[in-house]
Amino acid sequence: MSDNTQEAQEYLVEVLATTTQETVVTPLDNVVTPLDNTSSKNVSGEKKKIVGVFYKGNEYAKLNPDFVGCVEGALGIRQWLESQGHQYIVTDDKAGSDSELERNLSDAHVIISTPFHPAYVTAERIKKAKNLELLLTAGIGSDHIDLKAAAAAGITVAEVTGSNVVSVAEDELMRILILIRNFLPGYHQAVNGEWNVAGIAYRAYDLEGKTVGTVGAGRIGKLLLQRLKPFNCNLLYFDRIRMDPGLEKEIGAKFEEDLDAMLPKCDVIVINTPLTEQTRGLFDKDKISKCKKGVLIVNNARGAIMDTQAVADACSNGHVAGYSGDVWFPQPAPKDHPWRYMPNHAMTPHVSGTTIDAQLRYAAGVKDMLDRHFRGEDFPEQNYIVKEGQLASQYR
């Protein structure tokens, strides 16, 4: 895969630079991780301290050379950074006053984190980080950062927009099918040596003809709707921005202006909205009560969009027939998190956006933005979450 590194990176940058909120993103074929020896000039000559916070690969790190999203893989940029004289600290130790992240805050220029093992960059931490210039998200979703504090401090926040939208949309489709076909009880029967067809079939349905609504129809939401079209579902979407009429017709999705009016129509609800001040805790007890009894909910967006206990209660009393997702709050989720123990769930750790293909894409995107930063150049506009003290529109 590494033979085509430069071509793949240039292709990635071109695609991301032309992707907008209204664009349907398609898979990037043969995108590979940036090689360490890919050269670029550090125009300013200033040496920077970059801190990367990722999850540990442990014994799995050696099993795939493209596993770059872990501590050991370090996004594949260590040699490239160090060859230019920069210091690159990589850790998974991010919580508490004695963590490695905390110990390196005071003189860090750049912090790179991921949504999968987020380094919570609070206002307090921003005050300590006197040299901080740039906060990069290797992936999509920068809600682990206090964006207002970053804006006030003049710190740029950016992410690799579009890097894992295909990965997440595919995962959402899988979760819809797992829930609607009541797959997990059958799997557990197979593992446990059981055979009880009735225990599965009494609540297994076809997806065809069901109404699926997405709360949010940005890049991921659009891709999901596209992938649902062949299943002959009734497709609805709620978003602050209506999609292009031609695309809407092509996908066959109907725009809903009122979320509360859409919810009772849906057999399946998929959460595809970013976590903002407006969406935090959006699905509370009242909002869930507006959903159809027996609704299935898929959430790969952010755990904090849901009221944790309200979801657990609704699954327990049967109002929600199944809940699946890979996002929790906080992350990593504690062992006593109620979603681990509620009935009819299909939860996983936060993995949907960190497939190997996605890792290669967001690693290349991070390298490109660091390169631009060292050169004093702007990023692709859609990558900015905070720029020159201003938040991106979806976070205002």
Coordinates of C-alpha atoms in Angstrom, one line a residue:
M1 CA 0.0 0.0 0.0
S2 CA 2.8 2.4 0.8
D3 CA 4.0 2.7 -2.9
N4 CA 1.2 5.1 -3.7
T5 CA 1.5 7.2 -0.6
Q6 CA 2.1 10.6 -2.2
E7 CA -0.6 10.1 -4.8
A8 CA -3.1 9.0 -2.2
Q9 CA -2.3 11.9 0.1
E10 CA -2.7 14.4 -2.7
Y11 CA -6.0 12.8 -3.6
L12 CA -7.2 12.9 0.0
V13 CA -6.4 16.6 0.3
E14 CA -8.2 17.3 -3.0
V15 CA -11.3 15.4 -2.0
L16 CA -11.5 17.0 1.4
A17 CA -10.9 20.5 0.0
T18 CA -13.9 20.2 -2.3
T19 CA -16.2 18.5 0.2
T20 CA -19.0 20.7 1.6
Q21 CA -21.9 20.1 4.0
E22 CA -24.2 19.6 1.0
T23 CA -21.9 17.1 -0.7
V24 CA -22.4 13.3 -0.5
V25 CA -19.0 11.8 0.3
T26 CA -18.0 8.6 -1.4
P27 CA -15.3 6.2 -0.3
L28 CA -11.6 7.1 -1.0
D29 CA -10.0 4.1 -2.7
N30 CA -6.5 3.1 -1.9
V31 CA -5.9 5.9 0.6
V32 CA -2.8 5.0 2.6
T33 CA -1.0 6.4 5.6
P34 CA 1.7 9.1 5.1
L35 CA 5.2 7.7 5.1
D36 CA 7.6 9.1 7.7
N37 CA 10.1 10.0 5.1
T38 CA 7.8 12.2 3.0
S39 CA 9.6 15.5 3.1
S40 CA 8.3 19.0 3.6
K41 CA 10.0 22.2 4.6
N42 CA 9.5 23.8 7.9
V43 CA 9.4 27.4 6.6
S44 CA 9.6 29.2 10.0
G45 CA 12.3 26.9 11.3
E46 CA 10.6 27.0 14.7
K47 CA 10.7 23.7 16.6
K48 CA 7.3 22.7 17.9
K49 CA 6.2 20.3 20.7
I50 CA 3.3 18.1 19.5
V51 CA 1.4 15.9 21.9
G52 CA -0.7 13.0 20.5
V53 CA -3.3 11.3 22.6
F54 CA -4.5 7.9 21.2
Y55 CA -5.6 4.6 22.5
K56 CA -3.1 1.8 23.1
G57 CA -2.7 -0.9 20.4
N58 CA -1.0 -3.3 22.8
E59 CA -0.6 -6.8 21.3
Y60 CA -2.7 -5.8 18.3
A61 CA -0.3 -3.0 17.2
K62 CA 2.1 -5.4 15.5
L63 CA -0.6 -7.4 13.7
N64 CA -1.3 -4.8 11.0
P65 CA 1.2 -2.2 9.7
D66 CA -1.6 0.1 8.8
F67 CA -2.9 0.2 12.3
V68 CA -1.8 3.8 12.7
G69 CA -4.5 5.2 15.0
C70 CA -3.1 3.8 18.2
V71 CA -0.2 5.0 20.4
E72 CA 2.2 2.6 18.8
G73 CA 1.2 3.7 15.3
A74 CA 1.3 7.4 16.2
L75 CA -0.4 8.3 12.9
G76 CA 2.7 7.2 11.1
I77 CA 4.2 10.7 11.4
R78 CA 6.9 10.4 14.1
Q79 CA 9.9 10.2 11.8
W80 CA 8.6 13.0 9.6
L81 CA 8.1 15.3 12.6
E82 CA 11.3 14.4 14.4
S83 CA 13.4 14.8 11.2
Q84 CA 12.4 18.5 11.2
G85 CA 13.4 18.9 14.8
H86 CA 10.0 18.8 16.3
Q87 CA 9.3 16.9 19.6
Y88 CA 6.5 14.4 19.4
I89 CA 5.0 13.0 22.6
V90 CA 2.5 10.2 22.2
T91 CA 0.4 8.8 25.1
D92 CA -2.9 7.3 26.2
D93 CA -2.5 8.9 29.6
K94 CA -4.9 11.8 29.6
A95 CA -6.9 11.9 32.8
G96 CA -6.0 13.6 36.0
S97 CA -3.5 16.2 37.2
D98 CA -0.6 13.8 37.1
S99 CA -1.3 12.4 33.6
E100 CA 1.3 12.6 30.8
L101 CA -1.0 14.9 28.9
E102 CA -1.2 17.3 31.9
R103 CA 2.6 17.2 32.4
N104 CA 3.2 18.3 28.8
L105 CA 0.5 21.0 28.6
S106 CA 2.6 24.0 29.7
D107 CA 4.9 23.9 26.6
A108 CA 2.8 22.1 24.0
H109 CA 2.2 23.9 20.7
V110 CA -0.1 21.3 19.2
I111 CA -2.4 18.6 20.7
I112 CA -3.8 15.9 18.6
S113 CA -6.6 13.7 19.9
T114 CA -9.3 11.4 18.6
P115 CA -13.0 10.9 19.4
F116 CA -12.2 7.3 20.3
H117 CA -10.0 8.1 23.2
P118 CA -10.7 11.8 23.7
A119 CA -8.3 14.1 25.5
Y120 CA -10.8 16.5 27.2
V121 CA -9.2 19.9 26.6
T122 CA -11.0 22.0 29.2
A123 CA -10.9 25.7 29.8
E124 CA -8.6 25.0 32.8
R125 CA -6.2 23.1 30.6
I126 CA -6.2 25.8 27.9
K127 CA -5.2 28.3 30.6
K128 CA -2.2 26.1 31.5
A129 CA -1.2 25.6 27.9
K130 CA 0.5 29.0 27.3
N131 CA 2.1 28.0 24.0
L132 CA -0.8 26.2 22.5
E133 CA -1.5 27.1 18.9
L134 CA -3.5 24.2 17.4
L135 CA -5.9 21.5 18.5
L136 CA -6.3 18.8 15.9
T137 CA -8.9 16.0 16.0
A138 CA -7.8 12.9 14.1
G139 CA -11.2 12.1 12.9
I140 CA -14.5 14.0 13.2
G141 CA -16.0 15.6 16.2
S142 CA -14.2 18.2 18.4
D143 CA -16.7 18.3 21.3
H144 CA -14.1 17.0 23.7
I145 CA -12.6 20.5 23.5
D146 CA -14.0 23.6 25.2
L147 CA -14.4 25.5 21.9
K148 CA -15.4 28.8 23.4
A149 CA -12.3 28.8 25.6
A150 CA -10.2 27.8 22.6
A151 CA -11.7 30.7 20.6
A152 CA -11.1 33.2 23.4
A153 CA -7.5 32.1 23.6
G154 CA -6.9 32.4 19.9
I155 CA -6.3 28.7 19.4
T156 CA -7.2 27.1 16.1
V157 CA -9.3 23.9 16.3
A158 CA -9.6 21.7 13.3
E159 CA -10.6 18.1 12.3
V160 CA -10.2 15.9 9.3
T161 CA -13.6 16.5 7.8
G162 CA -15.0 13.6 5.8
S163 CA -12.3 11.2 6.9
N164 CA -14.5 8.5 8.4
V165 CA -18.0 9.3 7.2
V166 CA -18.2 6.2 5.1
S167 CA -17.0 4.0 8.0
V168 CA -19.7 5.5 10.4
A169 CA -22.5 5.3 7.8
E170 CA -21.7 1.6 7.1
D171 CA -21.7 0.9 10.8
E172 CA -25.0 2.5 11.3
L173 CA -26.6 0.4 8.5
M174 CA -25.2 -2.7 10.2
R175 CA -26.7 -1.7 13.6
I176 CA -30.1 -1.1 12.1
L177 CA -30.1 -4.6 10.6
I178 CA -28.8 -6.1 13.9
L179 CA -31.6 -4.6 15.8
I180 CA -34.5 -5.1 13.4
R181 CA -33.6 -8.7 12.8
N182 CA -33.1 -9.4 16.5
F183 CA -29.6 -10.8 15.6
L184 CA -27.9 -10.8 19.0
P185 CA -30.1 -13.3 20.8
G186 CA -29.5 -15.7 17.9
Y187 CA -25.8 -15.2 18.1
H188 CA -25.8 -15.8 21.8
Q189 CA -27.8 -19.0 21.3
A190 CA -25.2 -20.2 18.8
V191 CA -22.3 -19.5 21.2
N192 CA -24.2 -21.1 24.2
G193 CA -25.2 -24.3 22.3
E194 CA -28.9 -23.4 22.4
W195 CA -31.6 -23.7 19.7
N196 CA -34.7 -21.7 20.3
V197 CA -36.1 -20.1 17.1
A198 CA -39.1 -18.7 18.9
G199 CA -36.8 -16.7 21.2
I200 CA -35.6 -14.8 18.2
A201 CA -38.4 -14.8 15.7
Y202 CA -41.0 -13.2 18.0
R203 CA -39.4 -9.8 17.6
A204 CA -37.6 -10.0 14.2
Y205 CA -38.8 -7.9 11.3
D206 CA -37.9 -7.0 7.7
L207 CA -36.4 -3.6 7.1
E208 CA -38.3 -3.2 3.9
G209 CA -41.3 -0.9 4.3
K210 CA -40.2 0.5 7.6
T211 CA -39.8 4.2 8.2
V212 CA -36.3 5.3 9.1
G213 CA -35.6 8.9 10.2
T214 CA -32.2 10.5 10.7
V215 CA -31.8 13.3 13.1
G216 CA -29.2 15.2 11.1
A217 CA -28.4 14.8 7.4
G218 CA -24.9 16.1 7.0
R219 CA -22.2 14.0 5.4
I220 CA -22.9 10.8 7.4
G221 CA -26.7 11.2 7.4
K222 CA -26.7 11.5 3.6
L223 CA -24.5 8.5 3.1
L224 CA -26.8 6.4 5.4
L225 CA -29.9 7.5 3.5
Q226 CA -28.2 6.6 0.2
R227 CA -27.4 3.1 1.5
L228 CA -30.9 2.6 2.9
K229 CA -32.6 3.4 -0.4
P230 CA -32.2 -0.2 -1.9
F231 CA -34.0 -1.6 1.1
N232 CA -37.2 0.2 0.0
C233 CA -37.7 2.0 3.3
N234 CA -39.7 5.2 3.9
L235 CA -36.9 7.7 4.5
L236 CA -37.2 10.9 6.6
Y237 CA -34.7 13.4 7.8
F238 CA -34.6 16.4 10.1
D239 CA -31.8 18.9 9.8
R240 CA -31.3 22.7 10.2
I241 CA -30.4 22.8 6.5
R242 CA -32.5 21.2 3.8
M243 CA -30.5 19.2 1.3
D244 CA -30.4 20.1 -2.4
P245 CA -33.8 19.2 -4.0
G246 CA -32.1 17.1 -6.7
L247 CA -30.2 15.0 -4.2
E248 CA -33.3 14.8 -2.0
K249 CA -35.3 13.3 -5.0
E250 CA -32.4 11.0 -5.9
I251 CA -32.2 9.6 -2.4
G252 CA -36.0 9.5 -2.0
A253 CA -35.9 11.1 1.4
K254 CA -38.6 13.5 2.8
F255 CA -37.6 16.6 4.8
E256 CA -39.2 17.0 8.2
E257 CA -39.3 20.6 9.5
D258 CA -40.3 19.6 13.1
L259 CA -38.4 16.9 15.0
D260 CA -41.2 16.2 17.4
A261 CA -43.6 15.6 14.4
M262 CA -41.1 13.2 12.8
L263 CA -40.3 11.0 15.8
P264 CA -43.7 9.2 16.1
K265 CA -43.6 8.3 12.4
C266 CA -40.3 6.4 12.7
D267 CA -39.8 2.7 13.3
V268 CA -36.0 3.4 13.4
I269 CA -34.3 6.6 14.5
V270 CA -30.7 7.3 13.8
I271 CA -28.8 10.1 15.5
N272 CA -26.5 12.0 13.1
T273 CA -26.2 15.4 14.6
P274 CA -23.1 16.9 16.2
L275 CA -22.9 17.5 20.0
T276 CA -23.5 21.2 20.6
E277 CA -25.1 23.2 23.4
Q278 CA -28.4 22.8 21.5
T279 CA -28.2 19.0 21.2
R280 CA -26.6 18.1 24.5
G281 CA -29.3 16.0 26.3
L282 CA -31.7 16.5 23.4
F283 CA -33.2 13.0 23.8
D284 CA -34.4 13.2 27.3
K285 CA -37.4 11.4 28.8
D286 CA -39.9 13.8 27.2
K287 CA -38.3 13.5 23.7
I288 CA -38.1 9.7 23.9
S289 CA -41.8 9.6 25.0
K290 CA -42.7 11.2 21.6
C291 CA -41.2 8.3 19.8
K292 CA -43.3 5.4 18.7
K293 CA -43.5 2.5 21.2
G294 CA -41.2 -0.2 20.1
V295 CA -38.8 2.2 18.3
L296 CA -35.3 1.2 17.5
I297 CA -32.6 3.8 18.1
V298 CA -29.1 3.9 16.6
N299 CA -26.6 6.5 17.8
N300 CA -23.0 6.7 16.5
A301 CA -23.0 10.5 16.9
R302 CA -22.2 11.4 20.6
G303 CA -23.4 9.7 23.8
A304 CA -24.2 13.0 25.5
I305 CA -26.9 13.8 23.0
M306 CA -28.9 11.2 24.9
D307 CA -30.1 11.4 28.6
T308 CA -28.3 8.3 29.8
Q309 CA -30.8 7.2 32.4
A310 CA -33.8 8.0 30.2
V311 CA -32.5 5.7 27.5
A312 CA -31.9 2.9 30.0
D313 CA -35.4 3.3 31.5
A314 CA -37.0 3.3 28.0
C315 CA -35.2 0.1 27.1
S316 CA -36.2 -1.5 30.4
N317 CA -39.9 -0.6 30.1
G318 CA -40.1 -1.6 26.4
H319 CA -40.8 1.9 25.0
V320 CA -37.5 1.6 23.1
A321 CA -37.3 -1.9 21.7
G322 CA -33.6 -1.8 21.0
Y323 CA -30.7 0.7 21.2
S324 CA -27.4 0.4 19.5
G325 CA -24.4 2.7 19.2
D326 CA -20.7 3.0 20.0
V327 CA -20.7 6.4 21.7
W328 CA -20.9 6.9 25.4
F329 CA -20.4 9.7 27.9
P330 CA -17.9 9.9 29.3
Q331 CA -15.4 7.9 27.2
P332 CA -14.1 5.4 28.0
A333 CA -17.3 4.4 29.7
P334 CA -17.1 3.3 33.3
K335 CA -17.9 -0.3 34.2
D336 CA -21.1 0.7 36.0
H337 CA -22.5 2.7 33.0
P338 CA -26.2 1.8 32.8
W339 CA -26.1 1.2 29.1
R340 CA -24.0 -1.9 29.7
Y341 CA -26.8 -3.6 31.5
M342 CA -30.0 -2.4 29.8
P343 CA -32.0 -5.0 27.8
N344 CA -32.0 -5.3 24.0
H345 CA -28.9 -3.2 23.4
A346 CA -26.1 -3.7 20.9
M347 CA -23.5 -1.4 22.3
T348 CA -19.8 -1.4 21.4
P349 CA -16.8 0.8 22.4
H350 CA -16.3 3.8 20.1
V351 CA -15.1 2.0 17.0
S352 CA -17.3 2.9 14.0
G353 CA -15.1 5.7 12.8
T354 CA -11.7 4.1 13.4
T355 CA -11.6 1.3 10.8
I356 CA -8.1 0.8 9.2
D357 CA -9.3 2.7 6.1
A358 CA -10.5 5.6 8.2
Q359 CA -7.3 5.6 10.2
L360 CA -5.3 6.0 7.0
R361 CA -7.5 8.8 5.9
Y362 CA -7.4 10.8 9.1
A363 CA -3.7 10.2 9.5
A364 CA -3.0 11.6 6.1
G365 CA -5.3 14.6 6.9
V366 CA -3.5 15.3 10.2
K367 CA -0.1 15.2 8.4
D368 CA -1.4 17.6 5.7
M369 CA -2.7 20.1 8.3
L370 CA 0.5 20.0 10.3
D371 CA 2.5 20.5 7.2
R372 CA 0.3 23.5 6.3
H373 CA 0.6 24.8 9.9
F374 CA 4.4 24.7 9.8
R375 CA 4.3 26.5 6.4
G376 CA 2.0 29.2 7.7
E377 CA -0.8 28.1 5.3
D378 CA -4.5 27.8 5.8
F379 CA -6.3 24.4 6.0
P380 CA -9.2 23.4 3.8
E381 CA -11.9 25.7 5.0
Q382 CA -14.4 22.9 6.0
N383 CA -11.8 21.5 8.4
Y384 CA -11.9 24.5 10.8
I385 CA -14.0 24.2 13.9
V386 CA -12.4 27.4 15.5
K387 CA -10.6 29.9 13.3
E388 CA -9.5 33.3 14.3
G389 CA -11.7 33.3 17.4
Q390 CA -14.8 32.3 15.5
L391 CA -16.7 29.0 15.9
A392 CA -18.0 27.0 13.0
S393 CA -21.7 27.6 12.3
Q394 CA -22.9 24.3 13.7
Y395 CA -21.3 25.0 17.1
R396 CA -22.6 28.6 17.5

